[in-house]
């Protein structure tokens, strides 16, 4: 019974095993757990070796091997300890694995007592970092301090047992200090690896830490040669090419300097590679706009230019071979290199979470500086205005003092009765003079016969006195006239400065209203750029406080200059869900070379077609007009009729139109712009010069139109068969000190037609006013061509004048339709 019980399970297990399908044996480290218990390796060693196949551990082992070989000044080996601490802390399996490869690395460059002391230091350091618990928030400074302390204590004891010397103790001290600093740096690398940071999310400190890691690796392979070529030289050259391609001249030069210093740091001997690498990186970055080929050409030019000064021909030839291999590797790197690298970490954009703070500080600083500049213009304006006002208040007293002084000191000075009149009887004389001055001011001229008898009796030169007073008043009137002109000029300057101040304050306000980068949209557009294969270098969506979106795009230049309009704009329109158009484009001089920059704005909801017709009474028409695009989707159409006809009237109207367009494009308010033009016309000549101004500002997004009329003829709005009229009763510009401006706002709809015309068209017929025949003509017109309509109106007006216009005639027709 008992024997059967013992055999029965054995038979069932055997049958079960026989029924299982046999699997193919896979050779791998996971089969270490099937080794017999009496196998020579310990279970701990098996666990360590099982971790090797992972890509991360394999790369760390290779890096540990190379870092352990990295000498500083031919005697110090701090990189191995720093790397061991940064990546082996609180991970016993990894630290044991790193220990094995570190010992292998040390054994390739050390022997004897030096190798033993370094291995002992590593063993003690492994025990310290694995069995001491450190608060997480204090790792960044306790671990570097522990590393430096262990190295200093262990190696100092080793020096003490082998024979104390000051030089050896200084070497130990410097090695401990450098290892502590490097531990602090490599902890940043360790955190980035643990967090699985993507390259495009690297901050500046991450990039610097990885650069230090790269320097240590390059120093570790410094003595490794393949077919006589230095492996470190090839890696250094490749790093410079990549840096120049990604970050331009600054990046290429910086990496060139860093890699050029490596041989000097490793061997304590200054080499010429510093100058070669730095200069080559500079030239490679300068040729960056020509793509990878330009970077390669620039780098090779720098190498060849400075290699000619090397006396060692063999070293020059080997350097050229190393440069060629590095350029070949660089040319086959993937095209997505820029998308995966942190291009902006060295530039204006760093990390997403830091952009708002950085952007706010820039805006605040810029806003304060612009407001300070606006305050300066305000003060200048107040200075001019205050001086004019002060002169006006003190002018009566100054004039009276001037008259008294001229009469008493110049005319009466040589008179025999001078002491009597201006001494004993000074009050009576002054009163007589004041009466005479009052008479001149009231009558314009002093008549001797109308002078008081008492004055004639007392003054022995009364007739000459009257002539002198008349002469003085004539001179005073002339001075006063030019003084007023000068005051008007100062008023104009004060007004202009005030307008400039308001424009600058407006700019500061624009900065203050949070124009920001839409980061979520930027990420989306970059993803769609990769998916659609648009090959954009960068795209930055800027959103204003009014919700208007502007996309600034950078891409490789195309061969015909239309790729952005025919391909990019439609593709981005599909991503955004609404149509965008090119608003600004900056192409390189050489088509297909370098990069192109352009901006995309939301397409207008309305499109405007215009037509103009003009006939002058003389050879030159005195009317002028402009059609110009303003900011924020506004369209300016202005018509000015100068005084009279011919070239003189043309000059006046052109000055009005050009000045208006420039002021509005510069951001001046409409009222300030009109007052500025009015002041200019008032000061331009002593004769009466004026111009009418008919202006409309159309919003291409909303369809709203502002009519601004200053002494101009009526405008007409045609909607179907109905015709409306916009009338102004104000005076022309350039007559009064202040502009009498009439403004009216209307909403337009698609297929509306606007007609602007000068008064020469309205006044062609005495039998029928223009306000009557023009609406009749517009009502009967069924076309959609503004140019055709403008010519029709001009021809009808010429027919009424029998081809002999009495004034200059201009017609502007505007047709509104959906975009």
Tab-separated table of N, CA and C in Angstrom, residues 626-728:
chain	number	residue	atom	x	y	z
A	626	UNK	N	-5.715	107.765	-51.738
A	626	UNK	CA	-4.885	106.629	-51.339
A	626	UNK	C	-5.780	105.487	-50.913
A	627	UNK	N	-5.321	104.264	-51.162
A	627	UNK	CA	-5.985	103.036	-50.712
A	627	UNK	C	-4.903	102.207	-50.040
A	628	UNK	N	-5.007	102.026	-48.719
A	628	UNK	CA	-3.911	101.424	-47.964
A	628	UNK	C	-4.459	100.490	-46.895
A	629	UNK	N	-3.722	99.396	-46.647
A	629	UNK	CA	-4.061	98.452	-45.578
A	629	UNK	C	-3.428	98.921	-44.273
A	630	UNK	N	-4.250	99.022	-43.230
A	630	UNK	CA	-3.774	99.376	-41.909
A	630	UNK	C	-3.664	98.115	-41.058
A	631	UNK	N	-3.245	98.293	-39.824
A	631	UNK	CA	-3.132	97.153	-38.922
A	631	UNK	C	-4.511	96.655	-38.510
A	632	UNK	N	-4.535	95.409	-37.979
A	632	UNK	CA	-5.741	94.795	-37.419
A	632	UNK	C	-6.836	94.638	-38.455
A	633	UNK	N	-6.459	94.406	-39.716
A	633	UNK	CA	-7.452	94.106	-40.738
A	633	UNK	C	-8.275	95.299	-41.179
A	634	UNK	N	-7.739	96.502	-41.070
A	634	UNK	CA	-8.458	97.704	-41.478
A	634	UNK	C	-7.965	98.167	-42.848
A	635	UNK	N	-8.880	98.746	-43.630
A	635	UNK	CA	-8.553	99.278	-44.952
A	635	UNK	C	-8.861	100.771	-44.959
A	636	UNK	N	-7.884	101.586	-45.356
A	636	UNK	CA	-8.045	103.040	-45.421
A	636	UNK	C	-8.216	103.467	-46.873
A	637	UNK	N	-9.273	104.238	-47.139
A	637	UNK	CA	-9.474	104.870	-48.443
A	637	UNK	C	-9.731	106.344	-48.186
A	638	UNK	N	-8.855	107.200	-48.702
A	638	UNK	CA	-8.953	108.632	-48.434
A	638	UNK	C	-8.876	109.400	-49.749
A	639	UNK	N	-9.678	110.473	-49.841
A	639	UNK	CA	-9.716	111.345	-51.017
A	639	UNK	C	-9.618	112.782	-50.540
A	640	UNK	N	-8.657	113.534	-51.108
A	640	UNK	CA	-8.448	114.925	-50.724
A	640	UNK	C	-8.539	115.810	-51.961
A	641	UNK	N	-9.233	116.931	-51.806
A	641	UNK	CA	-9.387	117.910	-52.881
A	641	UNK	C	-8.681	119.189	-52.446
A	642	UNK	N	-7.557	119.492	-53.101
A	642	UNK	CA	-6.817	120.698	-52.754
A	642	UNK	C	-7.505	121.959	-53.249
A	643	UNK	N	-7.138	123.090	-52.662
A	643	UNK	CA	-7.736	124.364	-53.035
A	643	UNK	C	-7.324	124.729	-54.460
A	644	UNK	N	-8.311	125.018	-55.282
A	644	UNK	CA	-8.034	125.407	-56.653
A	644	UNK	C	-7.865	124.190	-57.548
A	645	UNK	N	-7.102	124.378	-58.625
A	645	UNK	CA	-6.861	123.308	-59.587
A	645	UNK	C	-5.384	123.307	-59.953
A	646	UNK	N	-4.966	122.262	-60.643
A	646	UNK	CA	-3.615	122.215	-61.177
A	646	UNK	C	-2.596	121.696	-60.186
A	647	UNK	N	-1.336	122.038	-60.474
A	647	UNK	CA	-0.225	121.453	-59.739
A	647	UNK	C	-0.190	121.898	-58.284
A	648	UNK	N	-0.526	123.161	-58.022
A	648	UNK	CA	-0.507	123.649	-56.641
A	648	UNK	C	-1.514	122.911	-55.784
A	649	UNK	N	-2.729	122.751	-56.300
A	649	UNK	CA	-3.746	122.006	-55.563
A	649	UNK	C	-3.335	120.550	-55.385
A	650	UNK	N	-2.671	119.980	-56.395
A	650	UNK	CA	-2.201	118.601	-56.300
A	650	UNK	C	-1.175	118.449	-55.185
A	651	UNK	N	-0.263	119.408	-55.074
A	651	UNK	CA	0.739	119.337	-54.008
A	651	UNK	C	0.097	119.365	-52.629
A	652	UNK	N	-0.899	120.236	-52.470
A	652	UNK	CA	-1.565	120.333	-51.172
A	652	UNK	C	-2.332	119.056	-50.841
A	653	UNK	N	-3.066	118.535	-51.795
A	653	UNK	CA	-3.862	117.328	-51.532
A	653	UNK	C	-2.951	116.106	-51.332
A	654	UNK	N	-1.864	116.020	-52.091
A	654	UNK	CA	-0.944	114.905	-51.901
A	654	UNK	C	-0.289	114.946	-50.529
A	655	UNK	N	0.073	116.142	-50.091
A	655	UNK	CA	0.660	116.276	-48.751
A	655	UNK	C	-0.331	115.813	-47.688
A	656	UNK	N	-1.592	116.185	-47.862
A	656	UNK	CA	-2.620	115.776	-46.908
A	656	UNK	C	-2.782	114.269	-46.878
A	657	UNK	N	-2.859	113.641	-48.049
A	657	UNK	CA	-3.104	112.199	-48.129
A	657	UNK	C	-1.908	111.401	-47.623
A	658	UNK	N	-0.707	111.800	-48.046
A	658	UNK	CA	0.483	111.059	-47.612
A	658	UNK	C	0.684	111.157	-46.107
A	659	UNK	N	0.510	112.363	-45.572
A	659	UNK	CA	0.702	112.542	-44.143
A	659	UNK	C	-0.335	111.749	-43.348
A	660	UNK	N	-1.566	111.743	-43.836
A	660	UNK	CA	-2.613	110.975	-43.163
A	660	UNK	C	-2.276	109.482	-43.152
A	661	UNK	N	-1.873	108.964	-44.296
A	661	UNK	CA	-1.552	107.539	-44.388
A	661	UNK	C	-0.387	107.168	-43.475
A	662	UNK	N	0.651	107.987	-43.457
A	662	UNK	CA	1.819	107.685	-42.622
A	662	UNK	C	1.485	107.755	-41.136
A	663	UNK	N	0.691	108.746	-40.756
A	663	UNK	CA	0.329	108.883	-39.347
A	663	UNK	C	-0.522	107.711	-38.877
A	664	UNK	N	-1.497	107.321	-39.669
A	664	UNK	CA	-2.362	106.207	-39.274
A	664	UNK	C	-1.597	104.888	-39.260
A	665	UNK	N	-0.706	104.689	-40.222
A	665	UNK	CA	0.102	103.466	-40.229
A	665	UNK	C	1.062	103.420	-39.056
A	666	UNK	N	1.444	104.587	-38.556
A	666	UNK	CA	2.345	104.645	-37.408
A	666	UNK	C	1.621	104.461	-36.090
A	667	UNK	N	0.294	104.397	-36.124
A	667	UNK	CA	-0.470	104.153	-34.905
A	667	UNK	C	-1.087	105.387	-34.285
A	668	UNK	N	-1.013	106.552	-34.936
A	668	UNK	CA	-1.612	107.764	-34.386
A	668	UNK	C	-3.136	107.648	-34.409
A	669	UNK	N	-3.749	108.249	-33.412
A	669	UNK	CA	-5.204	108.336	-33.388
A	669	UNK	C	-5.687	109.229	-34.532
A	670	UNK	N	-6.901	108.930	-35.025
A	670	UNK	CA	-7.405	109.677	-36.190
A	670	UNK	C	-7.528	111.168	-35.897
A	671	UNK	N	-8.005	111.504	-34.717
A	671	UNK	CA	-8.193	112.922	-34.388
A	671	UNK	C	-6.849	113.644	-34.325
A	672	UNK	N	-5.858	112.985	-33.719
A	672	UNK	CA	-4.525	113.601	-33.655
A	672	UNK	C	-3.944	113.742	-35.052
A	673	UNK	N	-4.163	112.734	-35.896
A	673	UNK	CA	-3.648	112.795	-37.265
A	673	UNK	C	-4.260	113.968	-38.026
A	674	UNK	N	-5.560	114.144	-37.894
A	674	UNK	CA	-6.224	115.243	-38.605
A	674	UNK	C	-5.785	116.598	-38.058
A	675	UNK	N	-5.636	116.719	-36.743
A	675	UNK	CA	-5.178	117.985	-36.169
A	675	UNK	C	-3.745	118.299	-36.594
A	676	UNK	N	-2.929	117.261	-36.730
A	676	UNK	CA	-1.554	117.459	-37.196
A	676	UNK	C	-1.544	117.995	-38.622
A	677	UNK	N	-2.341	117.376	-39.484
A	677	UNK	CA	-2.421	117.838	-40.876
A	677	UNK	C	-2.943	119.261	-40.932
A	678	UNK	N	-3.934	119.566	-40.113
A	678	UNK	CA	-4.492	120.915	-40.073
A	678	UNK	C	-3.430	121.941	-39.667
A	679	UNK	N	-2.619	121.603	-38.660
A	679	UNK	CA	-1.573	122.521	-38.211
A	679	UNK	C	-0.522	122.726	-39.288
A	680	UNK	N	-0.176	121.641	-39.991
A	680	UNK	CA	0.815	121.756	-41.056
A	680	UNK	C	0.330	122.676	-42.163
A	681	UNK	N	-0.936	122.528	-42.562
A	681	UNK	CA	-1.472	123.370	-43.617
A	681	UNK	C	-1.560	124.821	-43.173
A	682	UNK	N	-1.871	125.055	-41.900
A	682	UNK	CA	-1.947	126.423	-41.398
A	682	UNK	C	-0.577	127.099	-41.412
A	683	UNK	N	0.468	126.339	-41.118
A	683	UNK	CA	1.808	126.906	-41.034
A	683	UNK	C	2.569	126.881	-42.350
A	684	UNK	N	2.021	126.189	-43.342
A	684	UNK	CA	2.781	125.972	-44.568
A	684	UNK	C	2.976	127.262	-45.365
A	685	UNK	N	2.028	128.149	-45.292
A	685	UNK	CA	2.127	129.382	-46.079
A	685	UNK	C	1.353	130.482	-45.390
A	686	UNK	N	1.732	131.726	-45.702
A	686	UNK	CA	1.009	132.851	-45.136
A	686	UNK	C	-0.353	133.051	-45.766
A	687	UNK	N	-0.525	132.556	-46.995
A	687	UNK	CA	-1.821	132.694	-47.656
A	687	UNK	C	-2.758	131.582	-47.187
A	688	UNK	N	-4.002	131.728	-47.552
A	688	UNK	CA	-5.014	130.767	-47.133
A	688	UNK	C	-4.894	129.492	-47.957
A	689	UNK	N	-4.585	128.381	-47.318
A	689	UNK	CA	-4.450	127.083	-47.981
A	689	UNK	C	-5.309	126.087	-47.218
A	690	UNK	N	-6.153	125.381	-47.932
A	690	UNK	CA	-6.971	124.372	-47.266
A	690	UNK	C	-7.230	123.225	-48.232
A	691	UNK	N	-7.677	122.098	-47.677
A	691	UNK	CA	-8.006	120.906	-48.457
A	691	UNK	C	-9.186	120.220	-47.802
A	692	UNK	N	-10.009	119.621	-48.634
A	692	UNK	CA	-11.060	118.769	-48.090
A	692	UNK	C	-10.494	117.362	-47.908
A	693	UNK	N	-11.100	116.611	-47.011
A	693	UNK	CA	-10.631	115.253	-46.758
A	693	UNK	C	-11.830	114.342	-46.547
A	694	UNK	N	-11.927	113.342	-47.395
A	694	UNK	CA	-12.983	112.339	-47.292
A	694	UNK	C	-12.305	111.002	-47.017
A	695	UNK	N	-12.598	110.402	-45.884
A	695	UNK	CA	-11.868	109.207	-45.454
A	695	UNK	C	-12.845	108.156	-44.952
A	696	UNK	N	-12.627	106.902	-45.343
A	696	UNK	CA	-13.368	105.773	-44.773
A	696	UNK	C	-12.350	104.753	-44.276
A	697	UNK	N	-12.681	104.087	-43.168
A	697	UNK	CA	-11.875	103.007	-42.594
A	697	UNK	C	-12.781	101.793	-42.495
A	698	UNK	N	-12.479	100.761	-43.294
A	698	UNK	CA	-13.331	99.579	-43.385
A	698	UNK	C	-12.679	98.420	-42.644
A	699	UNK	N	-13.466	97.751	-41.778
A	699	UNK	CA	-12.998	96.583	-41.041
A	699	UNK	C	-13.294	95.337	-41.855
A	700	UNK	N	-12.251	94.678	-42.352
A	700	UNK	CA	-12.424	93.520	-43.229
A	700	UNK	C	-12.875	92.275	-42.477
A	701	UNK	N	-12.930	92.323	-41.150
A	701	UNK	CA	-13.431	91.188	-40.377
A	701	UNK	C	-14.917	91.334	-40.060
A	702	UNK	N	-15.334	92.539	-39.656
A	702	UNK	CA	-16.712	92.736	-39.193
A	702	UNK	C	-17.615	93.387	-40.234
A	703	UNK	N	-17.067	94.038	-41.242
A	703	UNK	CA	-17.876	94.752	-42.224
A	703	UNK	C	-18.287	96.136	-41.769
A	704	UNK	N	-17.712	96.627	-40.674
A	704	UNK	CA	-18.043	97.958	-40.168
A	704	UNK	C	-17.194	99.003	-40.874
A	705	UNK	N	-17.805	100.139	-41.224
A	705	UNK	CA	-17.096	101.192	-41.923
A	705	UNK	C	-17.316	102.512	-41.197
A	706	UNK	N	-16.237	103.269	-41.023
A	706	UNK	CA	-16.290	104.598	-40.406
A	706	UNK	C	-16.088	105.641	-41.488
A	707	UNK	N	-17.066	106.544	-41.629
A	707	UNK	CA	-16.969	107.680	-42.554
A	707	UNK	C	-16.473	108.886	-41.762
A	708	UNK	N	-15.376	109.482	-42.200
A	708	UNK	CA	-14.826	110.674	-41.557
A	708	UNK	C	-14.699	111.744	-42.636
A	709	UNK	N	-15.438	112.811	-42.472
A	709	UNK	CA	-15.501	113.848	-43.500
A	709	UNK	C	-15.097	115.189	-42.907
A	710	UNK	N	-14.209	115.865	-43.638
A	710	UNK	CA	-13.783	117.210	-43.254
A	710	UNK	C	-13.948	118.097	-44.485
A	711	UNK	N	-15.122	118.746	-44.582
A	711	UNK	CA	-15.402	119.644	-45.694
A	711	UNK	C	-15.556	118.944	-47.033
A	712	UNK	N	-15.818	117.659	-47.057
A	712	UNK	CA	-15.832	116.905	-48.313
A	712	UNK	C	-17.256	116.755	-48.856
A	713	UNK	N	-17.303	116.267	-50.074
A	713	UNK	CA	-18.580	116.038	-50.739
A	713	UNK	C	-19.255	114.807	-50.155
A	714	UNK	N	-20.561	114.643	-50.371
A	714	UNK	CA	-21.271	113.466	-49.853
A	714	UNK	C	-20.727	112.179	-50.477
A	715	UNK	N	-20.910	111.094	-49.732
A	715	UNK	CA	-20.607	109.754	-50.227
A	715	UNK	C	-21.914	108.984	-50.358
A	716	UNK	N	-21.893	107.948	-51.195
A	716	UNK	CA	-23.115	107.207	-51.497
A	716	UNK	C	-22.900	105.726	-51.223
A	717	UNK	N	-23.946	105.101	-50.694
A	717	UNK	CA	-23.938	103.658	-50.437
A	717	UNK	C	-25.070	103.033	-51.240
A	718	UNK	N	-24.730	102.118	-52.127
A	718	UNK	CA	-25.725	101.426	-52.956
A	718	UNK	C	-25.928	100.018	-52.413
A	719	UNK	N	-27.160	99.672	-52.093
A	719	UNK	CA	-27.526	98.331	-51.652
A	719	UNK	C	-28.755	97.896	-52.439
A	720	UNK	N	-28.500	97.073	-53.444
A	720	UNK	CA	-29.586	96.701	-54.350
A	720	UNK	C	-29.999	97.898	-55.178
A	721	UNK	N	-31.281	98.231	-55.151
A	721	UNK	CA	-31.797	99.398	-55.872
A	721	UNK	C	-31.812	100.652	-55.002
A	722	UNK	N	-31.558	100.480	-53.709
A	722	UNK	CA	-31.612	101.611	-52.793
A	722	UNK	C	-30.242	102.284	-52.716
A	723	UNK	N	-30.272	103.612	-52.557
A	723	UNK	CA	-29.043	104.397	-52.474
A	723	UNK	C	-29.139	105.326	-51.271
A	724	UNK	N	-28.158	105.210	-50.367
A	724	UNK	CA	-28.082	106.098	-49.215
A	724	UNK	C	-26.968	107.112	-49.382
A	725	UNK	N	-27.003	108.160	-48.549
A	725	UNK	CA	-26.035	109.246	-48.690
A	725	UNK	C	-25.500	109.629	-47.315
A	726	UNK	N	-24.183	109.872	-47.254
A	726	UNK	CA	-23.524	110.325	-46.029
A	726	UNK	C	-23.048	111.748	-46.275
A	727	UNK	N	-23.562	112.697	-45.493
A	727	UNK	CA	-23.342	114.122	-45.752
A	727	UNK	C	-22.542	114.737	-44.620
A	728	UNK	N	-21.724	115.743	-44.981
A	728	UNK	CA	-20.949	116.497	-44.002
A	728	UNK	C	-21.126	117.987	-44.271
